[in-house]
mmCIF file of C-alpha atoms in Angstrom:
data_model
loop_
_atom_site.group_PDB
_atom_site.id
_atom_site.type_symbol
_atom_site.label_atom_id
_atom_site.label_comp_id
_atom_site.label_asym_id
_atom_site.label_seq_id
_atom_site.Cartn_x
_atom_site.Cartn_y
_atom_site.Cartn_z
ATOM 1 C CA UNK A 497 0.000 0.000 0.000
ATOM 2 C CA UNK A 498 2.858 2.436 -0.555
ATOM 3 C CA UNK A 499 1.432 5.496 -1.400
ATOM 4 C CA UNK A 500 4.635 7.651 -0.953
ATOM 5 C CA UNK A 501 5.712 8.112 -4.500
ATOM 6 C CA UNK A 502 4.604 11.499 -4.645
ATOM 7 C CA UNK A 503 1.939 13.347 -7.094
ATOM 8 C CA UNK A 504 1.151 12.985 -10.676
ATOM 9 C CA UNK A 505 1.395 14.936 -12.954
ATOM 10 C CA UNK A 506 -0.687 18.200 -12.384
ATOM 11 C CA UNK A 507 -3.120 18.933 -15.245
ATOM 12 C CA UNK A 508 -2.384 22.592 -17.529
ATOM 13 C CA UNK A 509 -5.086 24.762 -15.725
ATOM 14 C CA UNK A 510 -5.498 28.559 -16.805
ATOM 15 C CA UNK A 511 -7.235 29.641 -13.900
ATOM 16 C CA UNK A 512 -4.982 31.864 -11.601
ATOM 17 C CA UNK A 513 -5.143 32.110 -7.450
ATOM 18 C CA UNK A 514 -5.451 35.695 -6.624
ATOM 19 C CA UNK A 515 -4.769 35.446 -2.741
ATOM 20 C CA UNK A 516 -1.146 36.706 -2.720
ATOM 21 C CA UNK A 517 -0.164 33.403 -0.746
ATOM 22 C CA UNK A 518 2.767 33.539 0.694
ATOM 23 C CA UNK A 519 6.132 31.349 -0.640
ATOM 24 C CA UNK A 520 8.235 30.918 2.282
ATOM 25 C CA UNK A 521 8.497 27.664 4.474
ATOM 26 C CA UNK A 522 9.638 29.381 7.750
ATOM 27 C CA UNK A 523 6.669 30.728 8.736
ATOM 28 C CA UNK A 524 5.447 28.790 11.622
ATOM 29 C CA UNK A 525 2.521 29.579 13.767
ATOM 30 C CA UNK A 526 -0.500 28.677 15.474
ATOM 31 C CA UNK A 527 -3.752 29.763 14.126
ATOM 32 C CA UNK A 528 -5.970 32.476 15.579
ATOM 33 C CA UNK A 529 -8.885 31.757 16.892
ATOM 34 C CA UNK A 530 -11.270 32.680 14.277
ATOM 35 C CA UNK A 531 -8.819 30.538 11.522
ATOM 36 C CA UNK A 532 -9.691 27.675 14.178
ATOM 37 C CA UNK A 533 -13.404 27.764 12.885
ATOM 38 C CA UNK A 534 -14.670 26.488 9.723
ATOM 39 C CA UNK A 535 -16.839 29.221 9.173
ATOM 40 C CA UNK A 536 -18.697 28.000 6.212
ATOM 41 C CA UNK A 537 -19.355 24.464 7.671
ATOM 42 C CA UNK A 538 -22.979 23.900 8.438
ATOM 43 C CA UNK A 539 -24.325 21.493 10.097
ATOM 44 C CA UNK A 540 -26.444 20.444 6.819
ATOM 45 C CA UNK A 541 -23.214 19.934 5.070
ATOM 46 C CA UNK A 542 -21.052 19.038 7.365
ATOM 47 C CA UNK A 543 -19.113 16.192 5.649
ATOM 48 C CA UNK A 544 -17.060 12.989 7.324
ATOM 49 C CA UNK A 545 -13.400 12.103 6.372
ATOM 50 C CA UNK A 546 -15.033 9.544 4.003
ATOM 51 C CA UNK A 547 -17.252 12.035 2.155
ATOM 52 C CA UNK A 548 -14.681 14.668 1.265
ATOM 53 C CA UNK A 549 -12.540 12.044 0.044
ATOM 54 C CA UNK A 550 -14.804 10.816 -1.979
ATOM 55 C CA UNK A 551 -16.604 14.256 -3.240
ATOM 56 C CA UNK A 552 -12.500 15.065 -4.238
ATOM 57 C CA UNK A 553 -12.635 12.172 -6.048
ATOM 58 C CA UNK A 554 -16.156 12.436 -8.258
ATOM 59 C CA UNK A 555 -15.568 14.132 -11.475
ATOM 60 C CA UNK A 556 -18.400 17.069 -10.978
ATOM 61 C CA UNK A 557 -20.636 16.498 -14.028
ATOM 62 C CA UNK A 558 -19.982 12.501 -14.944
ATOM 63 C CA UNK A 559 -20.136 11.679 -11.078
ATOM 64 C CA UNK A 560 -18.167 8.665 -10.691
ATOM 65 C CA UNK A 561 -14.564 8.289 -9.717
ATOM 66 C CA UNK A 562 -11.962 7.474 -12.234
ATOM 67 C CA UNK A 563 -12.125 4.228 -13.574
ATOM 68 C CA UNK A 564 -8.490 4.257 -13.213
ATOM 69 C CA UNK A 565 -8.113 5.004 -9.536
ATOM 70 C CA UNK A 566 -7.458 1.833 -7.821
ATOM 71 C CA UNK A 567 -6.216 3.753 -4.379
ATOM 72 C CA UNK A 568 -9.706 5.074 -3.389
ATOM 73 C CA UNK A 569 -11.157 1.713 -2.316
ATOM 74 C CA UNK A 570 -8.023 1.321 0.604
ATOM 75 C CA UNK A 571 -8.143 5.311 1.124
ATOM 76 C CA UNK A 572 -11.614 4.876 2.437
ATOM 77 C CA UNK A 573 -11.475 2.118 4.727
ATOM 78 C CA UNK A 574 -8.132 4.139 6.126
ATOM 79 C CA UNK A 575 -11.023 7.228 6.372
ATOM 80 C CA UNK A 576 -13.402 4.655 8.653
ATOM 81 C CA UNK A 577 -10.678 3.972 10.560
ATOM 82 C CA UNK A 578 -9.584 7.980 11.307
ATOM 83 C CA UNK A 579 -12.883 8.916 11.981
ATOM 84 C CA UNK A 580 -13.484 6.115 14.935
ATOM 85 C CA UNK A 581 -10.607 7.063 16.112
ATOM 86 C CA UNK A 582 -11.099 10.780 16.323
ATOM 87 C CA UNK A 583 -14.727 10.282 17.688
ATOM 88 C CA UNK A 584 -13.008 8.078 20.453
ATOM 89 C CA UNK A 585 -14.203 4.574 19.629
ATOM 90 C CA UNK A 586 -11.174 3.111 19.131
ATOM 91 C CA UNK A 587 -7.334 3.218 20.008
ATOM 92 C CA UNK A 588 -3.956 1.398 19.344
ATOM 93 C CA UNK A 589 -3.391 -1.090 22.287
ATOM 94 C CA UNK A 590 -0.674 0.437 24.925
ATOM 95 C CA UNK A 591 2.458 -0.177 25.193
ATOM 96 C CA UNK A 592 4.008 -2.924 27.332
ATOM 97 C CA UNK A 593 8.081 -2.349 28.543
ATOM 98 C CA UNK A 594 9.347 -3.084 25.389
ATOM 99 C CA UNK A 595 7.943 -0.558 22.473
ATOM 100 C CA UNK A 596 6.605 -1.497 19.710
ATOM 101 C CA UNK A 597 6.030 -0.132 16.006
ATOM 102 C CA UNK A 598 2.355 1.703 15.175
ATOM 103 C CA UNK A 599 1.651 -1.350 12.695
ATOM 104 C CA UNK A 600 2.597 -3.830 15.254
ATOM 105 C CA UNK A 601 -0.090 -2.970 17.241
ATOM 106 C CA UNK A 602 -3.587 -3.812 17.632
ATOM 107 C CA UNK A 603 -6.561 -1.737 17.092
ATOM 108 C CA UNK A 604 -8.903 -2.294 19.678
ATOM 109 C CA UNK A 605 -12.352 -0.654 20.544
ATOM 110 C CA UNK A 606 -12.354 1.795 23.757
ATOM 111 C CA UNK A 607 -16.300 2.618 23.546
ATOM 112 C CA UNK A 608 -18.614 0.606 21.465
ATOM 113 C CA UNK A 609 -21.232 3.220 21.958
ATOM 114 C CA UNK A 610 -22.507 3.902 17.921
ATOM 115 C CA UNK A 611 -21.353 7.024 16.038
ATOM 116 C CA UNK A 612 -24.644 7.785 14.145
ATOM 117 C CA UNK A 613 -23.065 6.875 11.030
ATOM 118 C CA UNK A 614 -24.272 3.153 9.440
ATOM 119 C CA UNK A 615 -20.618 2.564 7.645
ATOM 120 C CA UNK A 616 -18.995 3.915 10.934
ATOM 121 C CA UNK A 617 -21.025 1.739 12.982
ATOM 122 C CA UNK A 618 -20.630 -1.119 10.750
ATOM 123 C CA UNK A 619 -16.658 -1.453 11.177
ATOM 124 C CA UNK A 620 -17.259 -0.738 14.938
ATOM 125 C CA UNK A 621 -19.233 -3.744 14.944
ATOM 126 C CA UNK A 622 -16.901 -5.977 12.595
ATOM 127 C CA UNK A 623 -13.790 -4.406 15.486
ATOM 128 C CA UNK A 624 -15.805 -5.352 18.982
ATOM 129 C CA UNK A 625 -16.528 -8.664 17.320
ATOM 130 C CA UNK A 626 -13.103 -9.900 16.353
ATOM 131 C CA UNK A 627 -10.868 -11.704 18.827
ATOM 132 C CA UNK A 628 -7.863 -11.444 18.904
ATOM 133 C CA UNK A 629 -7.443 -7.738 18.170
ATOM 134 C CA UNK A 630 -6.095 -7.031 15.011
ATOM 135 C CA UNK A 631 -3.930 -4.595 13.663
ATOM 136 C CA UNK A 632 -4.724 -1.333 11.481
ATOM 137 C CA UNK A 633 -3.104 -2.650 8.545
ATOM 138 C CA UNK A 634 -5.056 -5.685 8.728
ATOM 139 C CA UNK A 635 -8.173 -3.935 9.135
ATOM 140 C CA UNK A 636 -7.701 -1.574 6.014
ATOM 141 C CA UNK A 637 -7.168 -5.069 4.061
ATOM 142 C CA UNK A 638 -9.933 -6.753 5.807
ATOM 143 C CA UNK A 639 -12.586 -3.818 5.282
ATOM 144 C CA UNK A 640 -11.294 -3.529 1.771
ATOM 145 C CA UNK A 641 -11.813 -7.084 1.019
ATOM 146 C CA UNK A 642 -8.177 -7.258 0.096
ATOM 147 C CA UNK A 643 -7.494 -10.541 1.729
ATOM 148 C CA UNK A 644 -6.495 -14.175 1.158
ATOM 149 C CA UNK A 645 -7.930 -15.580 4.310
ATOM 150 C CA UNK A 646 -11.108 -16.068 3.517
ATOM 151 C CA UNK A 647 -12.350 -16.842 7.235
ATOM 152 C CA UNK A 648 -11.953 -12.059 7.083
ATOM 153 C CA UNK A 649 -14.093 -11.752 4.086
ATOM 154 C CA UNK A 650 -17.330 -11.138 6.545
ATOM 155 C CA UNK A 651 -15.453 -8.080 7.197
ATOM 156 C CA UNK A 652 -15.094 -6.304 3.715
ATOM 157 C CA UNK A 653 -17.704 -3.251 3.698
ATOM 158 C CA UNK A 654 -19.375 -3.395 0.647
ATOM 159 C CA UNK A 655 -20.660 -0.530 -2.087
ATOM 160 C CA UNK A 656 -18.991 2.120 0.038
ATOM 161 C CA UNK A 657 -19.105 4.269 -2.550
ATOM 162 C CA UNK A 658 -22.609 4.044 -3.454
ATOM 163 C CA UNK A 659 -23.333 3.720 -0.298
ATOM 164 C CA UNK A 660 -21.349 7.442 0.412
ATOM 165 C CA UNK A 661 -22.231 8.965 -2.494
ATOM 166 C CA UNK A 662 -25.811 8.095 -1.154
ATOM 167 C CA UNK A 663 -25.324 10.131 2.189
ATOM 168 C CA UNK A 664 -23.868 13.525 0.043
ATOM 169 C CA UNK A 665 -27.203 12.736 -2.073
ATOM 170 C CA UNK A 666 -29.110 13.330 1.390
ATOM 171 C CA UNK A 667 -27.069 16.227 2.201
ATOM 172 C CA UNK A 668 -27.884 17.903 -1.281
ATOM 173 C CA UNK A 669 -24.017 18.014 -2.579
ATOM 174 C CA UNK A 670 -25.130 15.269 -5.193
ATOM 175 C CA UNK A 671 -27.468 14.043 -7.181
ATOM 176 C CA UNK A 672 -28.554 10.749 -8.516
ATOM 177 C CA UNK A 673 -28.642 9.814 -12.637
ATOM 178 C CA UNK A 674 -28.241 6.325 -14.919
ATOM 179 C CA UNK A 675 -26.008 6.408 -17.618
ATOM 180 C CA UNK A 676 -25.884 4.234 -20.262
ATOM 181 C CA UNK A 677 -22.272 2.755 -20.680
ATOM 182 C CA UNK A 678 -22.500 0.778 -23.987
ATOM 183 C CA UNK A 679 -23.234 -2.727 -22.695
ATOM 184 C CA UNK A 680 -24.524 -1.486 -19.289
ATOM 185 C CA UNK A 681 -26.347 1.197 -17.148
ATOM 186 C CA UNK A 682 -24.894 2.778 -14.289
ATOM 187 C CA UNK A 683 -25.542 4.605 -11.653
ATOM 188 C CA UNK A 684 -23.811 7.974 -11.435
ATOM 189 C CA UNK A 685 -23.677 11.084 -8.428
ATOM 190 C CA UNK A 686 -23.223 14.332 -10.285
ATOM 191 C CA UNK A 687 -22.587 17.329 -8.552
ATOM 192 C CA UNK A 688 -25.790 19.746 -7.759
ATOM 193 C CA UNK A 689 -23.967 21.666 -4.704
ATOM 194 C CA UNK A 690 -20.912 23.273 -5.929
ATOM 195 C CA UNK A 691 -20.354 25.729 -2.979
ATOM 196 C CA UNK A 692 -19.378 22.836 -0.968
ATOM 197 C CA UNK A 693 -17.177 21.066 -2.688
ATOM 198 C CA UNK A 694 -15.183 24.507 -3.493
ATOM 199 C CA UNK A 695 -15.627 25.279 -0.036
ATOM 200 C CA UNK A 696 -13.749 21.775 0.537
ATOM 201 C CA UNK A 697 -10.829 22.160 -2.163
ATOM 202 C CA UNK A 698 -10.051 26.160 -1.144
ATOM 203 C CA UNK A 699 -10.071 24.434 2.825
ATOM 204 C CA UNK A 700 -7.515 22.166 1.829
ATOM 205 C CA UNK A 701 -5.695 25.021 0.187
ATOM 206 C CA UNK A 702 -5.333 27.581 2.270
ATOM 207 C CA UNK A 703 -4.460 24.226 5.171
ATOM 208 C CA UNK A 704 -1.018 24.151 3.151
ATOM 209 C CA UNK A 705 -0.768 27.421 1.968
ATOM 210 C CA UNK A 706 -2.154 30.761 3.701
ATOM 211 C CA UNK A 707 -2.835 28.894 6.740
ATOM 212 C CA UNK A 708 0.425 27.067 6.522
ATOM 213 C CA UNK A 709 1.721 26.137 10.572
ATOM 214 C CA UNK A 710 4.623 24.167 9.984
ATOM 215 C CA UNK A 711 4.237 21.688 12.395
ATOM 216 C CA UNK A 712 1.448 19.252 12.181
ATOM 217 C CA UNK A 713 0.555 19.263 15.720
ATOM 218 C CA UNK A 714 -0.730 22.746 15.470
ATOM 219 C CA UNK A 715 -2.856 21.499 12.235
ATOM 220 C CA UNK A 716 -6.280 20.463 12.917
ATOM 221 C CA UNK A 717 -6.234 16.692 13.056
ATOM 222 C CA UNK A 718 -9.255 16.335 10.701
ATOM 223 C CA UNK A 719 -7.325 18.175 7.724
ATOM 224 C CA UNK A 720 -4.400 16.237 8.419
ATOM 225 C CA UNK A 721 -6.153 13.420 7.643
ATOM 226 C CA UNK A 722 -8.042 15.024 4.985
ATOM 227 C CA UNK A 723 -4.566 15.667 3.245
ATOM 228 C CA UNK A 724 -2.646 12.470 4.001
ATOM 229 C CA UNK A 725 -5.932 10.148 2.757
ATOM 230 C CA UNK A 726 -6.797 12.493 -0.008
ATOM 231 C CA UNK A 727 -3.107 11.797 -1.044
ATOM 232 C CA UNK A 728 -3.123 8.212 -0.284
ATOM 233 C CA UNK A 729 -6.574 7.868 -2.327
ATOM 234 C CA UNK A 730 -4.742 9.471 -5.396
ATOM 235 C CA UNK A 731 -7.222 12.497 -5.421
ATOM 236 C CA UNK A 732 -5.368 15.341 -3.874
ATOM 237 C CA UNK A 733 -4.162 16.661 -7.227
ATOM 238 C CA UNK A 734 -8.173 17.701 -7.546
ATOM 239 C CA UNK A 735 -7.859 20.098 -5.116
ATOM 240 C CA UNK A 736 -4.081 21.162 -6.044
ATOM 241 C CA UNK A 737 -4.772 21.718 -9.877
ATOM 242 C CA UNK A 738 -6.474 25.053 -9.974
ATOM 243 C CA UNK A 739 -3.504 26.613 -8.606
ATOM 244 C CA UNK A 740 -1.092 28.797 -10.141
ATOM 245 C CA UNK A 741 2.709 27.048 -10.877
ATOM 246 C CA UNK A 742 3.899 28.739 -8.259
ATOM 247 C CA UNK A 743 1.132 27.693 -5.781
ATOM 248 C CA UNK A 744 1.178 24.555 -6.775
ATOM 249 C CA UNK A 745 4.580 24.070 -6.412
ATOM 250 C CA UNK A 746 4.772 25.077 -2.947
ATOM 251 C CA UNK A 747 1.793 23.014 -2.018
ATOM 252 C CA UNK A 748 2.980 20.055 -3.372
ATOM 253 C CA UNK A 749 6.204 20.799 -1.631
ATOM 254 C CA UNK A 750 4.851 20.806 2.114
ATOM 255 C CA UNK A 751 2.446 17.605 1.515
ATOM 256 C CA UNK A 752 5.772 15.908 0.732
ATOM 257 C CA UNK A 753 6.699 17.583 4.433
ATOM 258 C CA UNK A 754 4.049 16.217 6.131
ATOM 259 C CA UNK A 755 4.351 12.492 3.917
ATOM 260 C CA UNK A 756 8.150 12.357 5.164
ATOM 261 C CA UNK A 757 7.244 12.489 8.807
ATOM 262 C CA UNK A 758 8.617 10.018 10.998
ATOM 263 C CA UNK A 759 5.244 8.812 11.990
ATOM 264 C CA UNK A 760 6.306 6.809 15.268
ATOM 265 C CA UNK A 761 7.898 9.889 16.530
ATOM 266 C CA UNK A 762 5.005 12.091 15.955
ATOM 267 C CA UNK A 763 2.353 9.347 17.439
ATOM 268 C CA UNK A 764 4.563 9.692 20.948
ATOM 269 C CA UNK A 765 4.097 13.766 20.950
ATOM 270 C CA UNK A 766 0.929 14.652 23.868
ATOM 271 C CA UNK A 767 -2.162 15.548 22.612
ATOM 272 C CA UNK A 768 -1.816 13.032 19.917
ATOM 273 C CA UNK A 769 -3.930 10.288 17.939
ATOM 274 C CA UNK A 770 -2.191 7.368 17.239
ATOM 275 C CA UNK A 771 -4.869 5.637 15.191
ATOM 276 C CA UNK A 772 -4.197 8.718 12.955
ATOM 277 C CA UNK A 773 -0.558 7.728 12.360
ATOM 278 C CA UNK A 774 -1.323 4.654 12.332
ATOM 279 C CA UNK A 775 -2.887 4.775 9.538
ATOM 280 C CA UNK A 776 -0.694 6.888 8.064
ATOM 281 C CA UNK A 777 2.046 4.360 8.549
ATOM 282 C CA UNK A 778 0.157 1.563 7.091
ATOM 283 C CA UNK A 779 -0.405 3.744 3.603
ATOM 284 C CA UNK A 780 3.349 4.787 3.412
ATOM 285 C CA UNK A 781 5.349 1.621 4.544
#
């Protein structure tokens, strides 16, 4: 699952950013207050890890994923995992005398209380149920249905896509349409709410760029994440490719900061997640 090879190619794209962003790498801060705040986040479109990922990932009018993206599927299931973690319903196991490695550790569930969310609550269900605990690698493979032991199949989550495209339906960001492929139909999400999704990609932006802190313990964990799945899920560039060169350049530049993180030294900082490196281990091994 090593997703550390670094960006494609970033499509020609005319459009310029007229923010005046700032090009230097030494600028480290926390952020105010009012930068703390999404202001534009509503509760009616308030999205989880696994939607933005995904609503990156949709082309706007077709509204289906690249038929050539096979990172998304893994990228997801890393998502699940993120967001249990960050809602507190699961943790790595703790350390015994002798330390071990994020990946050799096993996920296990601290509250089995249910999120709200049917896919979250799913995996919750497939992670309280399994014994022995496994680890988060495992469970990205296992919820993926990227296994050879057969006896985890019960585990793969199945039509996550649909299933998440589905929810941003509910939530108005989508809509649903067939679409006649030749020798099949199929059903597609295009995009009816375009304030959120640009409200999404200019978040992401300004998290590398205006809002740049240099350290990602001063980041909010939730765009963290955002930026180190939307990477591993190959659908970062969608966010990245409406900058200017120059932009661009330096954007790309500090997601390779954050991607060359030693990950087990971060997860021991206070105040941390270590499901969140974790996972970020798992996708960059």
């Amino acid at each position: 699952m090593n997703r550390s090879e670094g960006f494609v190619k970033r499509r020609n794209v005319a459009r310029e950013n007229s923010d005046g962003l700032p090009k230097e790498d030494g600028d480290e801060r926390k952020p105010s207050r009012d930068e703390e705040v999404d202001e534009g986040d509503s509760k009616e479109t308030r999205l989880t890890l696994m939607e933005e990922v995904l609503l990156l990932g949709l082309k706007d009018k077709e509204g289906y994923t690249s038929f050539w993206n096979d990172c998304i599927s893994s990228g997801l299931r890393g998502c699940i995992l993120i967001e249990l973690g960050l809602r507190g319903r699961v943790e790595l196991e703790r350390n015994g005398m002798r330390r071990r490695s994020l990946l050799a550790r096993k996920l296990v569930v601290k509250s089995d209380s249910t999120v709200g969310d049917v896919l979250l609550d799913e995996a919750l269900k497939h992670l309280k149920e399994t014994d022995p605990p496994e680890s988060v690698q495992s469970w990205i493979e296992y919820l993926s249905g990227e296994t050879w032991n057969p006896l985890k199949l019960r585990y793969q989550l199945k039509n996550v896509r649909e299933r998440l495209a589905k929810n941003l339906v509910e939530k108005g960001v989508l809509t649903t349409e067939k679409q006649n492929f030749l020798f099949f139909d199929m059903t597609t999400h295009p995009l009816t709410d375009n304030v959120t999704k640009t409200r999404l990609i200019k978040k992401i932006q300004d998290a590398v760029l205006t809002k740049w802190v240099n350290n990602p313990h001063h980041m909010d964990k939730r765009m963290l994440a955002l930026i180190f799945l939307a990477h591993a899920s190959d659908v970062l560039e969608n966010a990245f490719a409406p900058l200017n060169d120059d932009d661009y350049e330096l954007a790309t530049k500090r997601v390779r900061k954050l991607l060359d993180l030693n990950f087990e030294e971060e997860a021991n900082k206070p105040n941390t997640c270590e499901v969140l490196w974790a996972v970020f281990a798992a996708f960059t091994k």
